CSV table of C-alpha atoms in Angstrom, one decimal:
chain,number,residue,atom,x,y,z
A,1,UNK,CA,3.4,2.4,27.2
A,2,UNK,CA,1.2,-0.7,26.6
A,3,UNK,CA,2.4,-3.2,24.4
A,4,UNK,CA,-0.3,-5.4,22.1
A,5,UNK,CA,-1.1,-8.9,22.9
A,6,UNK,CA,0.9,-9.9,19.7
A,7,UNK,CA,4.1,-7.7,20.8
A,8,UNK,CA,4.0,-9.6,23.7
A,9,UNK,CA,3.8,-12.9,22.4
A,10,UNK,CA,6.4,-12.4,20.4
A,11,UNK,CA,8.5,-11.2,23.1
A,12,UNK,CA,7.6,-14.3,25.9
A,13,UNK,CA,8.3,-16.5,23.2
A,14,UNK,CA,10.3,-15.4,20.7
A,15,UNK,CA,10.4,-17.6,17.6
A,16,UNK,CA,13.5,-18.8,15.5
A,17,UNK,CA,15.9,-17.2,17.8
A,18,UNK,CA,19.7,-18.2,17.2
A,19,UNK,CA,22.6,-18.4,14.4
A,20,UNK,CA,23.0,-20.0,10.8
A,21,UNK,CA,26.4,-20.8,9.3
A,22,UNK,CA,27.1,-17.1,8.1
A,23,UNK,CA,29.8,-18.6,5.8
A,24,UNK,CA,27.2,-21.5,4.4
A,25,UNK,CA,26.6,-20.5,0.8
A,26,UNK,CA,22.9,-20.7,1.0
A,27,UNK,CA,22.9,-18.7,4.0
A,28,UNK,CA,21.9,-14.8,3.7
A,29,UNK,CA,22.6,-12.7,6.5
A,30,UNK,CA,21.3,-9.5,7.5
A,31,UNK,CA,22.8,-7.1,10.0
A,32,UNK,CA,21.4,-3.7,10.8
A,33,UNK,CA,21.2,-1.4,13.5
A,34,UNK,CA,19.2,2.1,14.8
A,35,UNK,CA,21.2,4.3,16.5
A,36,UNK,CA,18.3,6.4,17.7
A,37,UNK,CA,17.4,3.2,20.6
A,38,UNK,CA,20.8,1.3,19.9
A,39,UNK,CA,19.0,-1.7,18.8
A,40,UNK,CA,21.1,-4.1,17.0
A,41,UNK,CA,19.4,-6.8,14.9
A,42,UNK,CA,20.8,-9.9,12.8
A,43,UNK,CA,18.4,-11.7,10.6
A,44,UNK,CA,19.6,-14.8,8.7
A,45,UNK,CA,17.8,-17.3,6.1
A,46,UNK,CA,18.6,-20.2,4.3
A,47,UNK,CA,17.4,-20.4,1.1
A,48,UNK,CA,17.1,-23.7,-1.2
A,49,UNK,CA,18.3,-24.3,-4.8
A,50,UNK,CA,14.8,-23.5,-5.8
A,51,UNK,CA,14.9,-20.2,-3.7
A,52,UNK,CA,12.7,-20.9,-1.2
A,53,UNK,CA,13.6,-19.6,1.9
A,54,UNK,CA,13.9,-22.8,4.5
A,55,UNK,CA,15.0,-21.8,7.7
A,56,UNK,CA,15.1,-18.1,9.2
A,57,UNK,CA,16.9,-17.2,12.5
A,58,UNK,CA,17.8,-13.8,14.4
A,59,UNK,CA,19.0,-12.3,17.3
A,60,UNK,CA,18.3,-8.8,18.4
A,61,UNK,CA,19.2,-6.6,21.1
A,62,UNK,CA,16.7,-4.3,21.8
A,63,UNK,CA,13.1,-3.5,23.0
A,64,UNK,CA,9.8,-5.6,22.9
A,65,UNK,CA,8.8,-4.3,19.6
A,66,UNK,CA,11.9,-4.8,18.0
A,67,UNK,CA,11.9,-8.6,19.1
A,68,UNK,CA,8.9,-8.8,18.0
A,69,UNK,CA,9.5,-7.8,14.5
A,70,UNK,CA,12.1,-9.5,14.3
A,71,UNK,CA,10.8,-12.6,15.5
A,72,UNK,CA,7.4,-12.3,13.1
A,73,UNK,CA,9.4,-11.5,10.1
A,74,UNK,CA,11.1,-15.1,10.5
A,75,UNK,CA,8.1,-16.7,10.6
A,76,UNK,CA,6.7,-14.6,7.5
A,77,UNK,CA,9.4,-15.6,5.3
A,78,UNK,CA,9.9,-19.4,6.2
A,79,UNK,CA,8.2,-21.2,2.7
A,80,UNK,CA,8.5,-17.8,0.8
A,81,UNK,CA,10.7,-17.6,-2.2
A,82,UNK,CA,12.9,-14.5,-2.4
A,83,UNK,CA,10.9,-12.5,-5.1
A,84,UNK,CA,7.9,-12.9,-2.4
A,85,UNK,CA,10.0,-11.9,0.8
A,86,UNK,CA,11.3,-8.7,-0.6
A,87,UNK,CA,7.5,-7.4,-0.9
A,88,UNK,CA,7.5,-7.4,3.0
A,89,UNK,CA,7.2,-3.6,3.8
A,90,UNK,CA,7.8,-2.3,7.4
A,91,UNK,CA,4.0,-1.3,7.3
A,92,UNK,CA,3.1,-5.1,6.9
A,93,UNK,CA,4.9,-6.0,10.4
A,94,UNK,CA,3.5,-2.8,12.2
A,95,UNK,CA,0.1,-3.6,11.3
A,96,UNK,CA,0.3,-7.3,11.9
A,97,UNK,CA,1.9,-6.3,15.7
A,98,UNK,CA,-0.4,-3.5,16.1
A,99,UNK,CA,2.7,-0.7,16.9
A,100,UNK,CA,2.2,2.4,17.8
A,101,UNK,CA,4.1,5.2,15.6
A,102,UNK,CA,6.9,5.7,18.1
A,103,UNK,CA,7.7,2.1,17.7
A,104,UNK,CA,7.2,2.2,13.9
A,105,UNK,CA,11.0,2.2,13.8
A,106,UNK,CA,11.2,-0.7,14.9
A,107,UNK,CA,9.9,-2.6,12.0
A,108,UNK,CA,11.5,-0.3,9.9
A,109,UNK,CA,14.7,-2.0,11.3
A,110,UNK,CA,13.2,-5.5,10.6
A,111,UNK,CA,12.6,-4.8,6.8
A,112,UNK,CA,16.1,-3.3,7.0
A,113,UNK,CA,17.2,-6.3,7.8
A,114,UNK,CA,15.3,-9.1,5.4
A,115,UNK,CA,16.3,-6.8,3.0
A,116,UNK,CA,19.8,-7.5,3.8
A,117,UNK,CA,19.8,-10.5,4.1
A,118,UNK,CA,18.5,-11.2,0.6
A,119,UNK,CA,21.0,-8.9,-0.7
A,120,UNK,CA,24.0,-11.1,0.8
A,121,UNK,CA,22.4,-14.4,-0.4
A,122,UNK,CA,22.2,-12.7,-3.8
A,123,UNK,CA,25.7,-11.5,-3.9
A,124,UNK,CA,26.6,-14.6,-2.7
A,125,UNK,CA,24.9,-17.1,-5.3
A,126,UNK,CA,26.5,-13.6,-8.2
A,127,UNK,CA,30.2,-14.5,-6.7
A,128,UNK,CA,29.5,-18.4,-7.1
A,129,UNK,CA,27.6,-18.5,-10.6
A,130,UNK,CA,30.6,-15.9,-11.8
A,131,UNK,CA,33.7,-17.7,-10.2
A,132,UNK,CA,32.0,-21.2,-11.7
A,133,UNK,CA,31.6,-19.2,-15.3
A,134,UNK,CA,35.3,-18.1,-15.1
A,135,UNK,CA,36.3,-21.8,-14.3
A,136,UNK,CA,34.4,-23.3,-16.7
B,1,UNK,CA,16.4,41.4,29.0
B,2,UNK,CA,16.4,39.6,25.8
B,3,UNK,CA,17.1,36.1,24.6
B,4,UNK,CA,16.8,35.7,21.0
B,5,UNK,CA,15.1,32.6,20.0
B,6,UNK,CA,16.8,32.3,16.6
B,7,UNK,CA,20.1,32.4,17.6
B,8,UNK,CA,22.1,29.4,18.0
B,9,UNK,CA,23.1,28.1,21.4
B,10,UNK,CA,26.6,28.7,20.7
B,11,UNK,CA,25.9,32.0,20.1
B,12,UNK,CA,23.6,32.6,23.4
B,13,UNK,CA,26.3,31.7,25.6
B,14,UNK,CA,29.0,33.4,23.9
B,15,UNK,CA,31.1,30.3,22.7
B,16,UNK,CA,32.9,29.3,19.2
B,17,UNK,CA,31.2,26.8,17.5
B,18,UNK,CA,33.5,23.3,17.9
B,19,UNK,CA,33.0,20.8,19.7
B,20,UNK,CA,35.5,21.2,22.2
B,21,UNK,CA,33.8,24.1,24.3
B,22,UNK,CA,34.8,26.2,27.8
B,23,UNK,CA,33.0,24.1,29.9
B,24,UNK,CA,33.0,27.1,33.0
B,25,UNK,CA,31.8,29.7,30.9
B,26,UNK,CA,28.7,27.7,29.8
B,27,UNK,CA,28.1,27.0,33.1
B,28,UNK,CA,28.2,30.7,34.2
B,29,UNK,CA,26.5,32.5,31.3
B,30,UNK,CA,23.8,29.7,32.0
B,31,UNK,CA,23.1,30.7,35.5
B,32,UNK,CA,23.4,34.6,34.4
B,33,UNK,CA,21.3,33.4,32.3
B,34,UNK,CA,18.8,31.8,34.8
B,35,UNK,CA,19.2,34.9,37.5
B,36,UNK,CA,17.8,37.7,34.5
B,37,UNK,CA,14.9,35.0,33.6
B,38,UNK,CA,14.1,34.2,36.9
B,39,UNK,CA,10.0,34.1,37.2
B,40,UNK,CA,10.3,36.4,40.7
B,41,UNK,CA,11.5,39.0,38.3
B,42,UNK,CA,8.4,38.8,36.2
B,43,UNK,CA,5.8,37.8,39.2
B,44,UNK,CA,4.5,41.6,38.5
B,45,UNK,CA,4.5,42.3,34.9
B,46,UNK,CA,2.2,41.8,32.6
B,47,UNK,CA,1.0,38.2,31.3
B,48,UNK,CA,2.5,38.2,27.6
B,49,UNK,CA,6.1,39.4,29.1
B,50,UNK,CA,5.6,36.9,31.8
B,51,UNK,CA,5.0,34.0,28.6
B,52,UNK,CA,7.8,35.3,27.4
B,53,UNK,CA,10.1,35.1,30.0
B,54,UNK,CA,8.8,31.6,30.5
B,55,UNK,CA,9.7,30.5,27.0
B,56,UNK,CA,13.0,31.8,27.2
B,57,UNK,CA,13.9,30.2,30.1
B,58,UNK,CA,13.2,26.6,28.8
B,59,UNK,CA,14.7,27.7,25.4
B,60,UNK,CA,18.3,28.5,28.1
B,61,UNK,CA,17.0,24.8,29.3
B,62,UNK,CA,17.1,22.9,25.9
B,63,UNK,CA,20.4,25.0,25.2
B,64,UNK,CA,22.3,24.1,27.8
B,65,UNK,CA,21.4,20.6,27.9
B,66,UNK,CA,22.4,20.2,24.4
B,67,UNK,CA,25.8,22.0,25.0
B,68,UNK,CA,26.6,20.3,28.5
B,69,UNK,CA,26.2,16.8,27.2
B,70,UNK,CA,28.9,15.7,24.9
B,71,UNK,CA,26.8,13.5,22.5
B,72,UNK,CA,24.1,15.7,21.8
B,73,UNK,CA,26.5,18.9,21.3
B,74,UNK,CA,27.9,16.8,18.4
B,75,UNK,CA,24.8,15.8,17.2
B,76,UNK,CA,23.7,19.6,17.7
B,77,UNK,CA,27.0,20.8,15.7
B,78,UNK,CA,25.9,18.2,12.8
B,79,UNK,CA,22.5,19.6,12.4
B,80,UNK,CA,24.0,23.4,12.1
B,81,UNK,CA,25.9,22.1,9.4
B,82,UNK,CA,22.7,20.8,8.0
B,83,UNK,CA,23.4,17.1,8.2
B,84,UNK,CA,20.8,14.9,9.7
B,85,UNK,CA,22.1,11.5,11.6
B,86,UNK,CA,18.8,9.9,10.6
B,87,UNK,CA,18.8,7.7,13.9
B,88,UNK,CA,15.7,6.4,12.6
B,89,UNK,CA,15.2,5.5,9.3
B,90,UNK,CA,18.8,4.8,8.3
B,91,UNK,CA,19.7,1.4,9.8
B,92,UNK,CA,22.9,0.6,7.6
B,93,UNK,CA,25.8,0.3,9.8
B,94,UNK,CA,29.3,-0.7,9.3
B,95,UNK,CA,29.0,-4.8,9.8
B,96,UNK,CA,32.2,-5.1,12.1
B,97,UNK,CA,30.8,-2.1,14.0
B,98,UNK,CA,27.5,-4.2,14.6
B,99,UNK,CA,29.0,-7.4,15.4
B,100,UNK,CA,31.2,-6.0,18.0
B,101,UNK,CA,27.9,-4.4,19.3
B,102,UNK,CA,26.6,-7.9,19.6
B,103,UNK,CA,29.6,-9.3,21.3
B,104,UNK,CA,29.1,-6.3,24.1
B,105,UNK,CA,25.3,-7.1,24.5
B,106,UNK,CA,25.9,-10.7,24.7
B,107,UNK,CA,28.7,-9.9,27.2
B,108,UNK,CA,26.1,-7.6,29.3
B,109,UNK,CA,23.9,-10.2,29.4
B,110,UNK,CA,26.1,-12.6,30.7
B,111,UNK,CA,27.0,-10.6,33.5
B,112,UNK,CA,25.0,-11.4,35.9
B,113,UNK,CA,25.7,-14.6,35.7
B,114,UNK,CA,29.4,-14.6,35.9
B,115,UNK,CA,31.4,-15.6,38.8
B,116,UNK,CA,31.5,-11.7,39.8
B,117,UNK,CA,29.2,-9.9,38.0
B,118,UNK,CA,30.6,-6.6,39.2
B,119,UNK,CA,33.8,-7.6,37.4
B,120,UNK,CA,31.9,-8.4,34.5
B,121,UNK,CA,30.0,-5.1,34.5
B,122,UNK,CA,33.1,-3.4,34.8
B,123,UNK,CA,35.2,-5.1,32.2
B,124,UNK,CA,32.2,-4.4,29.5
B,125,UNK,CA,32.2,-0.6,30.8
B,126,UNK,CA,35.5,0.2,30.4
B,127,UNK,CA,35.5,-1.5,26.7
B,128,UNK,CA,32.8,1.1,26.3
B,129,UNK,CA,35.0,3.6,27.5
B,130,UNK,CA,37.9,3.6,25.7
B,131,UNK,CA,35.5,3.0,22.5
B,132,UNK,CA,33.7,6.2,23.1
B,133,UNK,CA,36.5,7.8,24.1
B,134,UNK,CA,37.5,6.9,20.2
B,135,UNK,CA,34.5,7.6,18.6
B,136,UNK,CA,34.8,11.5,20.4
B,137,UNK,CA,38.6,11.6,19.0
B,138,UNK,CA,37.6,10.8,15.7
B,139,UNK,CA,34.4,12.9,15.5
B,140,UNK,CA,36.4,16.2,16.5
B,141,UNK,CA,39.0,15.1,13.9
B,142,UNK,CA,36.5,14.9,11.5
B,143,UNK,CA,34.7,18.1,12.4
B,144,UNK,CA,38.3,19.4,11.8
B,145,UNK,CA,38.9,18.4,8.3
B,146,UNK,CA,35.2,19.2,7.5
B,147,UNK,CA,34.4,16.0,6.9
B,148,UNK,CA,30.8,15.5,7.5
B,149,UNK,CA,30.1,11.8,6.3
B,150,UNK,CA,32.6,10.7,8.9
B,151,UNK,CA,31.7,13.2,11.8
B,152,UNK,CA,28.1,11.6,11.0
B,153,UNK,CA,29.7,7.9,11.2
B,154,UNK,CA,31.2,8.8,14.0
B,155,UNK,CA,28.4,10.1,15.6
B,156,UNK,CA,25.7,7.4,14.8
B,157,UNK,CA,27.8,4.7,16.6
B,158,UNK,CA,28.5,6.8,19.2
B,159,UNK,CA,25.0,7.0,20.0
B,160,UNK,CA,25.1,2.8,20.1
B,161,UNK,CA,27.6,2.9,22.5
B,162,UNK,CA,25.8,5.8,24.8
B,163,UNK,CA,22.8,3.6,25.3
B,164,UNK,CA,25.0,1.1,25.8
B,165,UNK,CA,26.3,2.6,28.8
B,166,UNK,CA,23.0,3.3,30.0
B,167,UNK,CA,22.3,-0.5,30.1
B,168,UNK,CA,25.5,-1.4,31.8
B,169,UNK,CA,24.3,1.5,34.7
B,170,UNK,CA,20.4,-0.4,34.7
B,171,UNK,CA,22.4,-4.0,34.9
B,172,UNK,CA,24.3,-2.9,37.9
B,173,UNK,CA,21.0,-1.5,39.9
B,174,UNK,CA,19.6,-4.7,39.4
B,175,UNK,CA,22.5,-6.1,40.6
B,176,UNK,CA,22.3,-3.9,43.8
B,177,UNK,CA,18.9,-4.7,44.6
């Protein structure tokens, strides 16, 4: 199967690969996988006071198209504040990377994962404003 | 001859349904199985019997594939108890369960660069192994106690570490080459 110029971009050069501090307070991380190919994808952000999303990073383990998504949905997010980033719908990053339905998964797994991520920053930044309520 | 399409596989090859299954008699009631459909038998009849005899011989196919291969007889036994394993549209995993699925990838891609690769391979594989073997224990346990959430657990990371396997098998025929 043929991938699209923009799957393959994404895949030769994958942007913001690596790891953020997962135990850095303004650090969300988001960990999902899909048993059906065995991918395993971790997505991580760092989000500001302001909650702007600064930095993005993942890592996945899987095929082209789940790279890709991967790697496009950390350059989507990067200047978006959270309320903006949990619009992104699978359907934005197949479209954008052209995928054909068997890969539709794929992006499926990259939403998966922002949304994940933003629901551990969240938690986080609940735990914090909490603990700092109980101590004040 | 007949070969009833509705019936579960099971059922066609006269065995209980559970996941641990008599591995001879599936072979032999499969190759019965294969002599009554065999196409020479139906070379002279007429075209709709000969159809027929055609789609019941891939329906034996799909059958005993299922049943001969460990993983996919669980998944099989899941969906007669009506529970899907959603492989793709449910991506939550236990978080341990995915980070050690990172650590193996990472390892596997390491591999070939490692002092002996073949060791490497074969250090990730048998990790694999005994992990699988887990995964089956605690799948059959489950299916025991009738407790389908966990049978389905069970089963969705087996399937990681099945395709895992496969990947440690391509690393090492790259290796060989």
């Amino acid at each position: 199967m043929a991938y699209s110029d923009k799957v393959l971009d994404h895949y030769e050069n994958p942007r913001n690969v690596g790891v953020l501090d997962k135990d850095d307070p303004n650090v969300g991380t988001g960990m999902v996988g899909a048993p059906a190919c065995g991918d395993v994808m971790r997505l991580q952000i760092k989000v500001n006071d302001d909650g702007i999303i600064e930095d993005a990073k993942f890592k996945t383990y899987g095929c082209g198209s789940a790279i890709a998504s991967s790697s496009l949905v950390t350059e989507m997010v990067k200047g978006k504040t959270l309320e903006e980033v949990g619009e992104i719908r699978n359907k934005h990053i197949a479209d954008e990377l052209a995928l054909p339905p068997v890969k539709i998964h794929c992006s499926v797994l990259a939403e998966d994962a922002i949304a994940a991520a933003i629901a551990d920053i969240k938690a986080k930044r609940t735990e914090k404003d909490s603990s700092e309520a109980v101590a004040s | 001859m007949h070969v009833d399409f509705s019936k579960n596989y099971f059922d066609l090859f006269g065995l209980a349904e559970k996941f641990d299954i008599d591995n001879a008699q599936l072979v032999s009631r499969f190759q019965e199985l294969q002599k009554q459909l065999h196409p020479d038998k139906y070379a002279s009849k007429p075209d709709a019997e000969r159809r027929w005899s055609m789609q019941a011989a891939s329906f034996v196919n799909e059958a005993y594939q299922t049943l001969g291969d460990d993983l996919k007889r669980a998944i099989y036994l899941l969906t007669l108890q009506g529970v899907s394993i959603d492989e793709e549209t449910d991506t939550q995993m236990s978080p341990m369960f995915l980070m050690e699925q990172m650590e193996y990838r990472e390892a596997l891609e390491m591999a070939p660069d490692a002092s002996d690769p073949y060791q490497a391979l074969d250090a990730v594989r048998k990790n694999l192994k005994s992990a699988t073997s887990e995964q089956l224990a605690a799948f059959e346990n489950a299916c025991n106690q009738q407790s389908w959430d966990e049978a389905r657990t069970s089963v969705r990371q087996w399937q990681f570490l099945d395709k895992l396997k496969q990947e440690v098998r391509s690393a090492e025929e790259r290796l060989d080459e």
